[in-house]
Coordinates of C-alpha atoms in Angstrom, one line a residue:
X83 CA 15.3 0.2 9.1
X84 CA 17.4 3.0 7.9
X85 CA 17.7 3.0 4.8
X86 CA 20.9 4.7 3.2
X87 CA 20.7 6.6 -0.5
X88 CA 23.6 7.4 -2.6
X89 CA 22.5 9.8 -5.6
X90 CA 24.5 9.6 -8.8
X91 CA 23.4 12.7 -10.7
X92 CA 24.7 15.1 -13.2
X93 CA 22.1 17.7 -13.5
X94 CA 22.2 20.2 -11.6
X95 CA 18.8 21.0 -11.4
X96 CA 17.7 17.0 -11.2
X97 CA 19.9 16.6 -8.3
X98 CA 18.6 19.3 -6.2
X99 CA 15.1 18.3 -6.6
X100 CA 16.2 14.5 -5.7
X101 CA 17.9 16.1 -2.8
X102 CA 14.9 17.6 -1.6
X103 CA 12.2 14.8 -2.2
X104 CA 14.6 12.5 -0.5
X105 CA 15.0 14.5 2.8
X106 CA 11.5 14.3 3.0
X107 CA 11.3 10.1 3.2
X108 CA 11.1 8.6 6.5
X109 CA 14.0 6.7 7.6
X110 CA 16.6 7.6 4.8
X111 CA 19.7 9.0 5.0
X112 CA 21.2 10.7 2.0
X113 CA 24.3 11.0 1.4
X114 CA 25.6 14.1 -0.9
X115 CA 24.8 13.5 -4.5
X116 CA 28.0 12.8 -6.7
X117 CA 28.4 14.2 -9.7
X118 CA 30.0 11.4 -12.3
X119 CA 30.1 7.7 -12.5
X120 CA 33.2 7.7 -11.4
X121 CA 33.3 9.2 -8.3
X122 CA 29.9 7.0 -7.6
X123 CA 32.0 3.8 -8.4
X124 CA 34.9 5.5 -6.1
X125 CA 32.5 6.0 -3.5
X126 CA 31.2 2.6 -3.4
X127 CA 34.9 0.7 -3.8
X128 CA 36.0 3.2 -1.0
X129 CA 33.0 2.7 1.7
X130 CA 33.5 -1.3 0.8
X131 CA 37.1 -0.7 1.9
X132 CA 36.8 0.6 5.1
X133 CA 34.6 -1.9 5.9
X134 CA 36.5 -4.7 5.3
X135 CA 40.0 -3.7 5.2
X136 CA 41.5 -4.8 8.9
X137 CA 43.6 -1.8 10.9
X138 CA 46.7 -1.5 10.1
X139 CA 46.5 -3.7 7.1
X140 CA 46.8 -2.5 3.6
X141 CA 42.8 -2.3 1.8
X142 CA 41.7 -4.7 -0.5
X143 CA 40.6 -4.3 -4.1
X144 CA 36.9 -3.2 -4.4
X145 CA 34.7 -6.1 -3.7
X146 CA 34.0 -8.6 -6.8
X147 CA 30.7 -10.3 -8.0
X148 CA 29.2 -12.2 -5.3
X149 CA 31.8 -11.2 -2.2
X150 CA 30.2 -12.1 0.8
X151 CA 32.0 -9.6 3.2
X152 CA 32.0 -5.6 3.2
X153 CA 28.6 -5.0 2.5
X154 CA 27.5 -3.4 5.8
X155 CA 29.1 -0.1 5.0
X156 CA 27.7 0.2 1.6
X157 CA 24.6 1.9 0.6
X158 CA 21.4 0.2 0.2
X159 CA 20.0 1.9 -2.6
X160 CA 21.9 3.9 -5.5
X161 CA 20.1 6.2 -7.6
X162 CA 21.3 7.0 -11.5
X163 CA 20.1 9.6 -13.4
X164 CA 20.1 8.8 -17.0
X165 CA 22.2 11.4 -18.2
X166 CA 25.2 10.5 -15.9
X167 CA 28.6 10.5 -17.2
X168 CA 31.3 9.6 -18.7
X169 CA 29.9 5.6 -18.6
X170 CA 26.1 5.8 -20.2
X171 CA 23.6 5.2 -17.6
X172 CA 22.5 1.6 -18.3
X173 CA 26.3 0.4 -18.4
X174 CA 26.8 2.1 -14.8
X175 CA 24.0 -0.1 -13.5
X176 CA 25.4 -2.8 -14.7
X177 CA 28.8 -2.4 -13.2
X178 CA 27.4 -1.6 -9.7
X179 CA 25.0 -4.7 -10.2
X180 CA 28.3 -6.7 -10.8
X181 CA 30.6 -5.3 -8.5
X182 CA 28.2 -4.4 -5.4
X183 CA 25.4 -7.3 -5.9
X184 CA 24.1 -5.8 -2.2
X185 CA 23.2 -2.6 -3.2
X186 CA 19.7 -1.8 -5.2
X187 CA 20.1 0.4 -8.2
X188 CA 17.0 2.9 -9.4
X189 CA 16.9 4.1 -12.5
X190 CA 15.7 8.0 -13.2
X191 CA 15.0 8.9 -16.6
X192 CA 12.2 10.8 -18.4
X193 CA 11.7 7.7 -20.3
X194 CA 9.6 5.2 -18.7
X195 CA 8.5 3.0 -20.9
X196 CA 8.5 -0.9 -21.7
X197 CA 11.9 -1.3 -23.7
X198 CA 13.5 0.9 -21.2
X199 CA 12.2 -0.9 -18.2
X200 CA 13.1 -4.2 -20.0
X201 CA 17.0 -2.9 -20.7
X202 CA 17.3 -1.6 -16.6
X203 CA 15.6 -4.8 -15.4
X204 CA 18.5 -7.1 -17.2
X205 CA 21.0 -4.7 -16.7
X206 CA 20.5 -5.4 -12.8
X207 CA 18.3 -2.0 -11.9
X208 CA 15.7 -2.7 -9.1
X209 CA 13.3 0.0 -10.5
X210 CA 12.7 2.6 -12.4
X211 CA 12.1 6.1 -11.7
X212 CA 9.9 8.3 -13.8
X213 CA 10.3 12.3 -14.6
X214 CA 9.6 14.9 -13.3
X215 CA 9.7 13.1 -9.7
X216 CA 6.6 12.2 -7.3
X217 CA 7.5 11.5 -3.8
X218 CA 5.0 8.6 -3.6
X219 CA 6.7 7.0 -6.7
X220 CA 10.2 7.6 -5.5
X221 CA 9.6 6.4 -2.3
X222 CA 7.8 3.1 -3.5
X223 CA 10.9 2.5 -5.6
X224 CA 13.6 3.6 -2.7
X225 CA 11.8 1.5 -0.1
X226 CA 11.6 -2.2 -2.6
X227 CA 14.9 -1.4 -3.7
X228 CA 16.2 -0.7 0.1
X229 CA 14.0 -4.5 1.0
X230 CA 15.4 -6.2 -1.6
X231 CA 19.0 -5.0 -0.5
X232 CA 18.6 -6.1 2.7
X233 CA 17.6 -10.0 1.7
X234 CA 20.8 -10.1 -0.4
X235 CA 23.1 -9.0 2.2
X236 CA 22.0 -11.6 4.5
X237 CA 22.4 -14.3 2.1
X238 CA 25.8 -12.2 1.7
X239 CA 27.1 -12.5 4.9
X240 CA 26.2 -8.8 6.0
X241 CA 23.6 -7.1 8.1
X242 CA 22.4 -10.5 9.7
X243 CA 20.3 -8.4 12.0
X244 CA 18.1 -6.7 8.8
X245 CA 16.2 -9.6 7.7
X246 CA 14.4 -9.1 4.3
X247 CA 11.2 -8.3 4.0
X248 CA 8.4 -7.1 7.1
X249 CA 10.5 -7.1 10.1
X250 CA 8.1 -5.9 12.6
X251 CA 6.7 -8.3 15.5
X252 CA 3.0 -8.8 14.7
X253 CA 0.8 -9.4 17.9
X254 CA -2.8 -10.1 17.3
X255 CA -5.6 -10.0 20.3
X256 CA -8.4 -11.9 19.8
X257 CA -11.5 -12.3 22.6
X258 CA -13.2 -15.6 22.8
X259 CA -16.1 -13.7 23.1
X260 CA -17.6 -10.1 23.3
X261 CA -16.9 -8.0 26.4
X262 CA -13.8 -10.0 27.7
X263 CA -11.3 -7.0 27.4
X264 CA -9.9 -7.5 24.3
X265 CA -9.6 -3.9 23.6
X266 CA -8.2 -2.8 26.7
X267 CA -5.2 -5.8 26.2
X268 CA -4.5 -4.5 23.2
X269 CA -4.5 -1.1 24.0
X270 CA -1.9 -1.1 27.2
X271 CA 0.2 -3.8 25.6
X272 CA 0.5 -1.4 22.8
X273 CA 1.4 1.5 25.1
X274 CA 3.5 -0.7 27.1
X275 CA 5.8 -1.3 23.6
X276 CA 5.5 2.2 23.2
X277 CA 6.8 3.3 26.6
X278 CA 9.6 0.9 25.4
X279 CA 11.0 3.3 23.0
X280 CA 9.9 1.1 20.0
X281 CA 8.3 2.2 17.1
X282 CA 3.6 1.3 17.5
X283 CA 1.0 0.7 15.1
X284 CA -2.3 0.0 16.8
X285 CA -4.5 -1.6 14.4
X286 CA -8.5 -2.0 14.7
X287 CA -9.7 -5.0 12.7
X288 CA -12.8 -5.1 14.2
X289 CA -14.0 -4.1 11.4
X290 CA -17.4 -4.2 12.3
X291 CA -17.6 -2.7 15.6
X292 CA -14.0 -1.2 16.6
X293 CA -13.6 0.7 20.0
X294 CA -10.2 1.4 19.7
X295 CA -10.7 5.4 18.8
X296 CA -13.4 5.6 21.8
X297 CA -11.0 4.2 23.9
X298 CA -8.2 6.7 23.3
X299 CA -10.5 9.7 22.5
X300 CA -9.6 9.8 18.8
X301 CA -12.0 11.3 15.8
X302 CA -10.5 10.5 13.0
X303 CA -12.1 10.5 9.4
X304 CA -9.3 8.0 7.5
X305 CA -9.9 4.1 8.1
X306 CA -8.0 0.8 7.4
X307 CA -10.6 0.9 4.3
X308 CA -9.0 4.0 2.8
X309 CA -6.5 1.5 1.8
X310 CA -8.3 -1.7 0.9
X311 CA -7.9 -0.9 -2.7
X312 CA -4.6 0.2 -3.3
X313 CA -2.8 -2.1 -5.3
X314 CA 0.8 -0.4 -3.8
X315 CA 0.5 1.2 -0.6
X316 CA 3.4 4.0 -0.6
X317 CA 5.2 5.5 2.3
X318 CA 3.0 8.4 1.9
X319 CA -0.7 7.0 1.4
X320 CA 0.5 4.8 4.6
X321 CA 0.9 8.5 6.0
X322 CA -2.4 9.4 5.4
X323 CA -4.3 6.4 6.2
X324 CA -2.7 6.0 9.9
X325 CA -3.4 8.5 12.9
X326 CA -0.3 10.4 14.8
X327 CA -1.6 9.8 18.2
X328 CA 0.1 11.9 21.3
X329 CA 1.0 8.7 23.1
X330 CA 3.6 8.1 19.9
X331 CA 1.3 5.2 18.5
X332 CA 0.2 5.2 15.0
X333 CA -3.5 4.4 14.7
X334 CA -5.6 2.6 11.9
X335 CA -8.9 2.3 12.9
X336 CA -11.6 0.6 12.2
X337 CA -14.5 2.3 9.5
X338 CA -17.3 4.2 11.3
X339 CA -19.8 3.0 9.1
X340 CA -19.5 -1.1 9.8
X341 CA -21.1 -1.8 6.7
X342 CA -17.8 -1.1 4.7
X343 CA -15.8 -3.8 6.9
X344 CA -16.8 -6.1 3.9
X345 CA -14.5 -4.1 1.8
X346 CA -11.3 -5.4 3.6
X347 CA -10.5 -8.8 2.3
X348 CA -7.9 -11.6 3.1
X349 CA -5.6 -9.8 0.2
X350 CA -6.3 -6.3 1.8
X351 CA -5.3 -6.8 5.2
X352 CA -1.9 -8.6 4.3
X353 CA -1.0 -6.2 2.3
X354 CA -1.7 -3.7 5.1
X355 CA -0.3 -5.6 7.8
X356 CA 3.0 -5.9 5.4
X357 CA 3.5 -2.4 4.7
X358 CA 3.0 -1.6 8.5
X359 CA 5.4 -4.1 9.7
X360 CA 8.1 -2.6 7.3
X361 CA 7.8 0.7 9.1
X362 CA 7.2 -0.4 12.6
X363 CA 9.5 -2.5 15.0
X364 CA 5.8 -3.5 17.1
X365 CA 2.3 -4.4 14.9
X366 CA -1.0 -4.6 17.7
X367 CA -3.7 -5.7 16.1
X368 CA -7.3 -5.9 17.5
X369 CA -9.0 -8.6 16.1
X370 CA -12.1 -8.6 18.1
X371 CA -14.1 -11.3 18.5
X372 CA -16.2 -11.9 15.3
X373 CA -13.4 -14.2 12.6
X374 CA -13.5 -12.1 8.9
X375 CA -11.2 -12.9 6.3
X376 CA -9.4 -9.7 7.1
X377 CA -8.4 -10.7 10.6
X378 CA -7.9 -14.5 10.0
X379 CA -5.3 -13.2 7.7
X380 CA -3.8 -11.3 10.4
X381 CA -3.8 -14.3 13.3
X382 CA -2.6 -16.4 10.4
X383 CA 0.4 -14.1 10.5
X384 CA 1.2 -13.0 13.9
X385 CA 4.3 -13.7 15.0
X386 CA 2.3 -14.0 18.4
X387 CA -1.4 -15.1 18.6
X388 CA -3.6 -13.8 21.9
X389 CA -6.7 -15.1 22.9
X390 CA -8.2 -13.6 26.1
X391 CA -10.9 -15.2 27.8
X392 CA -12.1 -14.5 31.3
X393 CA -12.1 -17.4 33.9
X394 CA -16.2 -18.4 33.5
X395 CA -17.6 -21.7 31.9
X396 CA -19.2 -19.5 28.6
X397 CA -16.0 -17.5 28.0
X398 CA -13.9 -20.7 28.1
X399 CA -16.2 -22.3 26.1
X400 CA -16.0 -19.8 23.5
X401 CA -12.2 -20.1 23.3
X402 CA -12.6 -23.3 22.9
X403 CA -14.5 -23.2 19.8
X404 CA -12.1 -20.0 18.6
X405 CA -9.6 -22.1 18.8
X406 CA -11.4 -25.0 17.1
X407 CA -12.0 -22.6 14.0
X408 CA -8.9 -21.5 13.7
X409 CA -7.9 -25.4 13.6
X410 CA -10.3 -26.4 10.8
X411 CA -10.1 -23.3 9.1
X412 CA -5.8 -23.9 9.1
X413 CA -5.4 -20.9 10.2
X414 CA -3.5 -21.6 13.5
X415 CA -2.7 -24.9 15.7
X416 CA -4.2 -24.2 19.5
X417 CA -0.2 -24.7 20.8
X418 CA 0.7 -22.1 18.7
X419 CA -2.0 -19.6 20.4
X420 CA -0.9 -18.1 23.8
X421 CA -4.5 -17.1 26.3
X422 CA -4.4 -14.5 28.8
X423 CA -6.9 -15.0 31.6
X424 CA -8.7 -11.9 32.1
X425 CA -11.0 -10.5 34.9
X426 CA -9.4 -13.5 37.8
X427 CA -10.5 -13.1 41.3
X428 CA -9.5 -15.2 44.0
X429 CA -13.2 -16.8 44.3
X430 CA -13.3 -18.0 40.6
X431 CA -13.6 -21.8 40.0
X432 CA -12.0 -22.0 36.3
X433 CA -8.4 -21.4 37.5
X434 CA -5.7 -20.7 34.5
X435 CA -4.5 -24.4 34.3
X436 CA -8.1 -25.8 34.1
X437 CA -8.0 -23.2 31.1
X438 CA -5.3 -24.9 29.4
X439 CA -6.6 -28.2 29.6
X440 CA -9.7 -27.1 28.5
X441 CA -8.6 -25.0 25.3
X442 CA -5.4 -26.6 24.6
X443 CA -3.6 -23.5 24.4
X444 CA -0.8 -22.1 26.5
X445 CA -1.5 -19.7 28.6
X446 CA 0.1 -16.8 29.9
X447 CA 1.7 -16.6 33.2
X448 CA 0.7 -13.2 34.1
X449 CA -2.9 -12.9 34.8
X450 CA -5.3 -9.9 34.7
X451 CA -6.9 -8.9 37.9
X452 CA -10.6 -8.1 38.1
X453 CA -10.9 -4.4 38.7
X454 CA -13.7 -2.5 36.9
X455 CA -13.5 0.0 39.4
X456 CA -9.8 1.0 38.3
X457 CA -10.8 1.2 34.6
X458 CA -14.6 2.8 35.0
X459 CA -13.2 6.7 35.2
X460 CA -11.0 6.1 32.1
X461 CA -13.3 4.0 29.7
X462 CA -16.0 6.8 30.6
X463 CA -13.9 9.6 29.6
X464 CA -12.4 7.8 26.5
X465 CA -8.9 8.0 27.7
X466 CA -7.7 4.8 28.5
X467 CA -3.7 6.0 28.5
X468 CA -4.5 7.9 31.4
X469 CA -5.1 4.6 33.6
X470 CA -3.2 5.5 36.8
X471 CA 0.5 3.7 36.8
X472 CA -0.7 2.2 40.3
X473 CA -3.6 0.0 38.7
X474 CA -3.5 -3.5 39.4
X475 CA -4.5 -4.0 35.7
X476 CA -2.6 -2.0 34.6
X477 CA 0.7 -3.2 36.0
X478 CA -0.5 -7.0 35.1
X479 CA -1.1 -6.1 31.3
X480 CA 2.4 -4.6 31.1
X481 CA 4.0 -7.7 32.7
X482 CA 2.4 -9.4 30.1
X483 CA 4.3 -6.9 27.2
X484 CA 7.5 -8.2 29.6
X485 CA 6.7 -11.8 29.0
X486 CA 5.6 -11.6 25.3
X487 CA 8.8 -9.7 24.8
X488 CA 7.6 -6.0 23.4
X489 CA 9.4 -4.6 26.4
X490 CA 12.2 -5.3 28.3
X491 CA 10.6 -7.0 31.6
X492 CA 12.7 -5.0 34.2
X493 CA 11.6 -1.7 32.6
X494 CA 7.7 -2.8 33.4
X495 CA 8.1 -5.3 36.3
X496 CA 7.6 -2.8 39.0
X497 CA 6.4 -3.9 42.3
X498 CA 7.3 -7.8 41.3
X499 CA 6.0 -9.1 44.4
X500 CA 3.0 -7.9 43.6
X501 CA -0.6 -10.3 43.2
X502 CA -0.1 -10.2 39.6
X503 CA 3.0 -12.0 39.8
X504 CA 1.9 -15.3 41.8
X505 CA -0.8 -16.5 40.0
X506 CA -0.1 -19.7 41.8
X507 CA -1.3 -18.5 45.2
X508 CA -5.4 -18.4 43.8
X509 CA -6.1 -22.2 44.7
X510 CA -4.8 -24.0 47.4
X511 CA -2.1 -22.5 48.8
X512 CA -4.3 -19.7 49.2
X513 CA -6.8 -21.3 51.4
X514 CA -3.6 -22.8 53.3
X515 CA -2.5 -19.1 54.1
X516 CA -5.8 -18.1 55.3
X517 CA -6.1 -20.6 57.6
X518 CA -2.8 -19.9 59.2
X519 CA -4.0 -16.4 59.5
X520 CA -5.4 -16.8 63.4
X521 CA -4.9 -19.6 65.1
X522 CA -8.1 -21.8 66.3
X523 CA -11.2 -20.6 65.0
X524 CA -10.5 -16.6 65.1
X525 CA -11.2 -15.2 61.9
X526 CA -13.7 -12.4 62.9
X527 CA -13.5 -9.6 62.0
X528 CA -12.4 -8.6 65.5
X529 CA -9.9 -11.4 66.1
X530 CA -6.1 -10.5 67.2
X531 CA -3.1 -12.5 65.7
X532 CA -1.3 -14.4 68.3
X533 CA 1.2 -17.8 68.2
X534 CA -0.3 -20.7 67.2
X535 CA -0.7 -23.5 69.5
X536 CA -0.4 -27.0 69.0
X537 CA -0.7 -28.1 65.8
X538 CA 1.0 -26.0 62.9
X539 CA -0.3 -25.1 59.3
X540 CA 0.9 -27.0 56.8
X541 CA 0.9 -25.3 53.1
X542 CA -1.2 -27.5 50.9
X543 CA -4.1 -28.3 53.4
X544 CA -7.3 -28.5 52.2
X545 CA -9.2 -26.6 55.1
X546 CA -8.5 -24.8 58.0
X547 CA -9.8 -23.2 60.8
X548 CA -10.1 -19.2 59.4
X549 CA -12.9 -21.0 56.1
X550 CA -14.5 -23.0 58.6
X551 CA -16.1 -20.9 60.3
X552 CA -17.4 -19.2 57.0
X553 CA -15.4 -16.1 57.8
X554 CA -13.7 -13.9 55.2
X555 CA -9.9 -14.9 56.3
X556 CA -7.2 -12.8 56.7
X557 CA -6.3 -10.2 53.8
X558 CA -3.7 -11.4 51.5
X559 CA -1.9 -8.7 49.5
X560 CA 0.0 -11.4 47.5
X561 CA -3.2 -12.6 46.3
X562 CA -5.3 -11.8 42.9
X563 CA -6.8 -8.6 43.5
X564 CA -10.7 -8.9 44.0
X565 CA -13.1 -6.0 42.5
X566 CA -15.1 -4.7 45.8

């Protein structure tokens, strides 16, 4: 969200060290500092104007207490310095707070204590400023003043599409088990958002045992337990906890030492996970496979819930009883969890739908081929973002970002008729096509095509002559891809 700062100040001096801490914030935009409360009020009556006054109509008078139009053109936060003029500081606030109920107000003054806190709070200020300024300080007040702005205009009428509070999409990825791919999922749907053009944070609550940094070749000495016990987590300590990587994601990663995953609690990680979504548009977190208080807050949360299993009786058992815990534990209702089938080959037993039944969950239409082979160079090397575009797993992990929504589907559905895209054609209908491959009983290795005679192949049929003789069938290339 871009948040927009209009700087009442008087002081010279004052104004151009505002001027420069404020350039400095991510995702503000400044406007040049005005001098006096009355052009500030000006300023405001004249941006709520333009915003509402129709073309070729005369403008209205500047918005009362409570309008409920013209607020999408105003400011979101207003900063007054305590020695503005000619209206004393504390009565400007109190006008703006009247007149402009969408826009924050900040207080600076060298005075920061209780009585003055008290007066600003019931004048209508969002927050007080102390000097000389910190940037971490400033920018903890700009950015609750900016949220709090946001949740009043769309009560207002205004900026329907800035809802208050964390907007970013939180998507956890949980494995039933150990070694089911959890990691990788979360990696490439993460990359997949990226590719998007939206905003990634990558998150490793794993706490315990966290691959995320071996799997994108990342040494990094800050951890999500740098900031497990700050009380306010400021723009800039979120800086410094969370790793710039090349790709464009921002990593938090889980300890090195596992021990001090106990120091992330329930409290900790929501905190985190808050502060995160207000600066990105996507949230991944890996929530491996162990449940902590730390990342049963975050499934608790998620906007969207994954559980990946591969298609074996032990793996689907475990989901099962992941899902069971999150159901006695209230933490989430199985319908409410999505499960991606990892690892599917066209030989497997457990097919998706049995997987639904079994769990109770929904589960994803896009499948993940099994292909070790395609991974094996990149997990060696530590540089999963360099998985070739043509991978099978690939391609079927960012059809899933399509179908989750993190991406726009046509931007990652390349090759749509590709295996990953019929799931349906693993059971039945797959035997069916094999044995219309050859006609009689040629399914050698050696056998030519030719017309079939006499009796057709029907889709649906049960047997047919190419599985029969034990032969491998004809090759499918709509079919799940199968590891050789």
């Amino acid at each position: 969200m871009t948040i927009r700062i209009l700087p009442a100040i008087g002081d010279p001096d004052a104004a151009r060290a505002v001027t420069s801490l404020l350039n400095q914030l991510p995702d503000a935009e400044p406007a040049p500092v005005v001098a006096d409360s009355t052009a500030l009020l000006d300023a405001l009556a004249a941006a709520a104007q333009g915003a509402g006054a129709p073309p070729g109509h005369p403008a209205p008078a500047p918005p009362a207490a409570g309008a409920s139009y013209a607020v999408e053109a105003l400011p979101e936060v207003v900063l007054v310095h305590e020695r503005i003029g000619p209206t004393p500081a504390l009565e400007l606030i109190r006008e703006v707070a009247l007149r402009f109920p969408a826009v924050g107000v900040v207080l600076i003054t060298t005075d920061a204590g209780p009585a003055l806190f008290s007066a600003a709070m019931d004048a209508g200020a969002r927050g007080i400023v102390g000097l000389p300024l910190v940037y971490d300080e400033l920018a903890a007040r700009v950015q609750a003043a900016a949220q709090w702005a946001a949740g009043v205009r769309v009560h207002l009428g205004g900026a329907s599409d800035a809802p208050p509070g964390p907007s970013g999409t939180l998507v956890t990825v949980t494995g039933a088990k150990g070694g089911v791919g959890t990691t990788v999922a979360a990696v490439h749907l993460a990359l997949a958002a990226r590719a998007a053009g939206r905003s990634v944070a990558l998150v490793d609550l794993d706490l315990q045992s966290g691959d995320v940094a071996s799997y994108l070749d990342v040494q990094f000495r800050r951890s999500v337990v740098d900031l497990a016990g700050i009380q306010d987590i400021s723009v800039r300590v979120l800086q410094d906890a969370v790793h710039d990587h090349h790709t464009g994601l921002g990593l938090l990663l889980a300890p090195e030492e596992g021990e001090r995953g106990e120091e992330v609690d329930d409290r900790a990680a929501r905190q985190i996970i808050g502060a995160l979504r207000s600066r990105y548009e996507v949230v991944l977190v890996d929530c491996g496979s162990q449940m902590q208080s730390a990342n049963a807050a975050a499934v608790e949360l998620a906007d969207v819930a994954l559980l990946v299993t591969t298609p074996d009786v032990v793996s689907v058992r475990a989901a099962k009883r992941q899902v069971r815990l999150w159901d006695r534990l209230q933490i989430r209702k199985a319908e409410d969890t999505t499960t991606v089938v990892n690892r599917l080959t066209r030989n497997t037993e457990i097919q998706p739908p049995l997987v639904a039944k079994a769990t109770g969950t929904q589960v994803a239409r896009t499948h993940v081929p099994a292909a070790f082979k395609e991974l094996q160079p990149c997990v060696d090397a530590g540089r999963m973002q360099d998985l070739d575009g043509r991978s099978t797993v690939k391609q079927a992990l960012w059809a899933l970002a399509g179908e989750l929504g993190l991406v726009e589907s046509p931007a990652v559905r390349q090759g749509r008729g590709s295996h990953r895209a019929r799931p349906s054609l693993t059971g039945r209908k797959r035997k069916a096509l094999t044995a219309g491959a050859a006609p009689g009983t040629g399914t050698g290795p050696g056998a030519a095509p030719g017309p079939a005679s006499g009796t057709g192949v029907r889709f649906g049929a049960r047997r047919g002559p190419a599985t029969a003789t034990g032969g491998p069938g004809a090759f499918d290339p709509a079919g799940p891809y199968e590891e050789g």
